[in-house]
XYZ file of C-alpha atoms in Angstrom:
182
model
C -194.912 211.576 -140.610
C -194.319 208.826 -143.170
C -190.551 209.203 -143.057
C -190.696 207.997 -139.444
C -192.527 204.878 -140.632
C -189.727 204.216 -143.112
C -187.107 204.683 -140.395
C -188.599 201.716 -138.547
C -187.596 199.544 -141.511
C -183.872 199.817 -140.697
C -182.321 196.857 -138.871
C -178.750 195.716 -138.466
C -178.861 192.414 -140.386
C -179.956 192.482 -144.042
C -180.151 189.512 -146.386
C -180.928 190.645 -149.957
C -183.350 188.481 -151.909
C -184.287 188.772 -155.567
C -187.040 186.293 -156.451
C -190.580 185.915 -157.642
C -191.348 183.695 -154.629
C -189.799 184.678 -151.316
C -189.907 182.194 -148.410
C -189.539 183.781 -144.984
C -188.633 181.192 -142.319
C -190.585 181.549 -139.081
C -188.870 179.543 -136.312
C -191.007 176.586 -135.251
C -193.747 177.526 -137.729
C -194.654 177.285 -141.384
C -192.755 179.590 -143.718
C -194.436 182.798 -144.832
C -194.433 182.826 -148.648
C -194.555 186.119 -150.544
C -195.093 186.319 -154.301
C -193.070 189.313 -155.449
C -193.765 191.046 -158.754
C -190.715 190.440 -160.976
C -189.102 193.915 -160.753
C -189.627 194.248 -156.983
C -186.791 193.536 -154.535
C -186.904 192.330 -150.948
C -184.654 192.046 -147.916
C -185.424 189.782 -144.982
C -184.274 191.458 -141.792
C -183.952 189.759 -138.443
C -182.159 191.800 -135.761
C -182.278 188.907 -133.249
C -182.937 185.210 -133.873
C -185.752 185.091 -131.296
C -187.625 188.076 -132.795
C -189.921 187.960 -135.818
C -188.322 188.852 -139.136
C -189.350 191.877 -141.160
C -189.423 191.971 -144.920
C -188.538 195.282 -146.573
C -189.811 195.392 -150.150
C -189.169 198.063 -152.741
C -190.620 198.593 -156.163
C -188.521 199.178 -159.265
C -187.943 202.731 -157.975
C -187.292 202.579 -154.214
C -188.060 206.297 -153.891
C -191.545 205.640 -155.282
C -192.527 202.485 -153.340
C -191.401 200.938 -150.062
C -193.235 198.256 -148.122
C -192.637 196.590 -144.770
C -194.225 193.261 -143.755
C -193.744 191.798 -140.264
C -195.313 188.505 -139.146
C -195.888 188.450 -135.376
C -196.837 185.271 -133.542
C -198.353 184.965 -130.083
C -196.176 184.320 -127.065
C -197.068 181.397 -124.829
C -197.970 177.765 -125.180
C -201.446 178.066 -126.705
C -201.430 179.854 -130.068
C -204.572 181.909 -130.449
C -205.804 183.391 -133.705
C -206.545 187.117 -133.432
C -210.215 187.998 -133.768
C -211.526 190.344 -136.435
C -212.333 192.839 -133.671
C -208.750 192.745 -132.340
C -207.318 193.281 -135.818
C -209.740 196.097 -136.567
C -208.863 197.823 -133.269
C -205.131 197.672 -134.099
C -205.693 199.289 -137.485
C -208.068 201.892 -136.044
C -205.367 202.897 -133.543
C -202.932 203.424 -136.450
C -205.469 205.506 -138.348
C -206.091 207.631 -135.267
C -202.326 208.303 -134.939
C -202.016 209.215 -138.645
C -205.109 211.456 -138.762
C -203.609 214.738 -137.430
C -201.081 214.950 -140.311
C -203.311 213.566 -143.050
C -204.929 215.557 -145.855
C -208.091 213.483 -145.501
C -210.524 214.490 -142.787
C -211.501 210.859 -142.232
C -209.414 207.691 -142.576
C -211.977 204.904 -142.947
C -210.872 201.318 -142.471
C -211.103 199.026 -145.484
C -211.505 195.251 -145.475
C -208.510 193.674 -147.211
C -210.819 191.121 -148.817
C -208.376 188.216 -148.684
C -209.995 184.772 -148.988
C -209.418 182.698 -145.836
C -207.796 185.632 -144.028
C -209.035 188.605 -142.019
C -207.415 191.963 -142.638
C -207.988 195.694 -142.517
C -206.110 198.769 -143.678
C -206.385 202.519 -144.070
C -204.766 204.949 -146.480
C -203.650 208.521 -145.841
C -201.937 211.378 -147.655
C -199.341 213.369 -145.693
C -200.213 217.053 -145.994
C -196.584 218.128 -145.396
C -194.142 215.319 -146.240
C -190.648 215.736 -144.836
C -187.823 216.106 -147.373
C -187.049 212.599 -148.618
C -190.263 211.311 -147.040
C -193.263 209.645 -148.609
C -196.539 211.314 -149.471
C -198.904 208.317 -149.338
C -199.323 205.696 -146.618
C -201.352 202.501 -146.493
C -201.103 200.588 -143.232
C -202.862 197.607 -141.728
C -202.823 194.094 -140.344
C -203.720 190.690 -141.700
C -204.660 187.635 -139.611
C -203.279 184.304 -140.856
C -204.310 181.762 -138.234
C -202.237 182.639 -135.146
C -200.023 185.105 -137.083
C -200.660 188.813 -137.179
C -198.979 190.211 -140.260
C -198.512 193.963 -140.016
C -197.810 195.977 -143.138
C -196.905 199.500 -144.169
C -196.858 200.717 -147.774
C -195.172 204.069 -148.538
C -195.597 205.690 -151.955
C -194.552 208.832 -153.805
C -196.361 209.734 -157.015
C -199.759 208.469 -158.100
C -200.724 205.936 -155.399
C -203.514 203.961 -157.079
C -201.563 201.360 -159.086
C -198.712 200.668 -156.635
C -201.160 200.500 -153.721
C -203.326 198.035 -155.643
C -200.231 195.907 -156.402
C -199.129 195.988 -152.747
C -202.605 194.991 -151.529
C -202.698 192.129 -154.041
C -199.304 190.948 -152.773
C -200.743 190.940 -149.239
C -203.862 189.029 -150.310
C -201.636 186.360 -151.863
C -199.513 185.760 -148.735
C -199.547 182.143 -147.695
C -197.970 179.736 -145.268
C -196.255 176.544 -146.348
C -194.390 173.876 -144.397
C -190.827 174.853 -143.625
C -188.321 173.503 -146.110
C -186.312 170.577 -144.719
C -182.984 171.916 -146.024
C -182.754 174.579 -143.314
């Protein structure tokens, strides 16, 4: 189940980035700024210029931690911030899809608890991971004004510490004016 989530990370264009602060340009919008823990690595992937970028992040051991972050903005002339109910419904739909293959009998939604942002997530353990797949999944969405930032965290091994680090990274996401040098 979780190997399929990792497969969605693959895109044709990859720009490797090694930094503590990663700026992800969003055309016509503020940059998305990600504070990466020092040993983590990231690649910004944009298959087409008009589509949102995705950021693939790996921990020091890529087989132990993979993360995908995708900011999605509304289409149309009037940007509208997603409501808490809309975000919660998106995450609930993901939990419902993950439930049949999860060890847990219930996948409750958790509030991300990010100041000034609205976000929810769930965590699941794959009862029969595919060879090369991941055993633990945390998935959700974060509202940052008109942006919906989707995220998937895939972990092998003890999930508590890397999941906590990934959730802290998500809580620290911010938007800053685009840099003029682009």
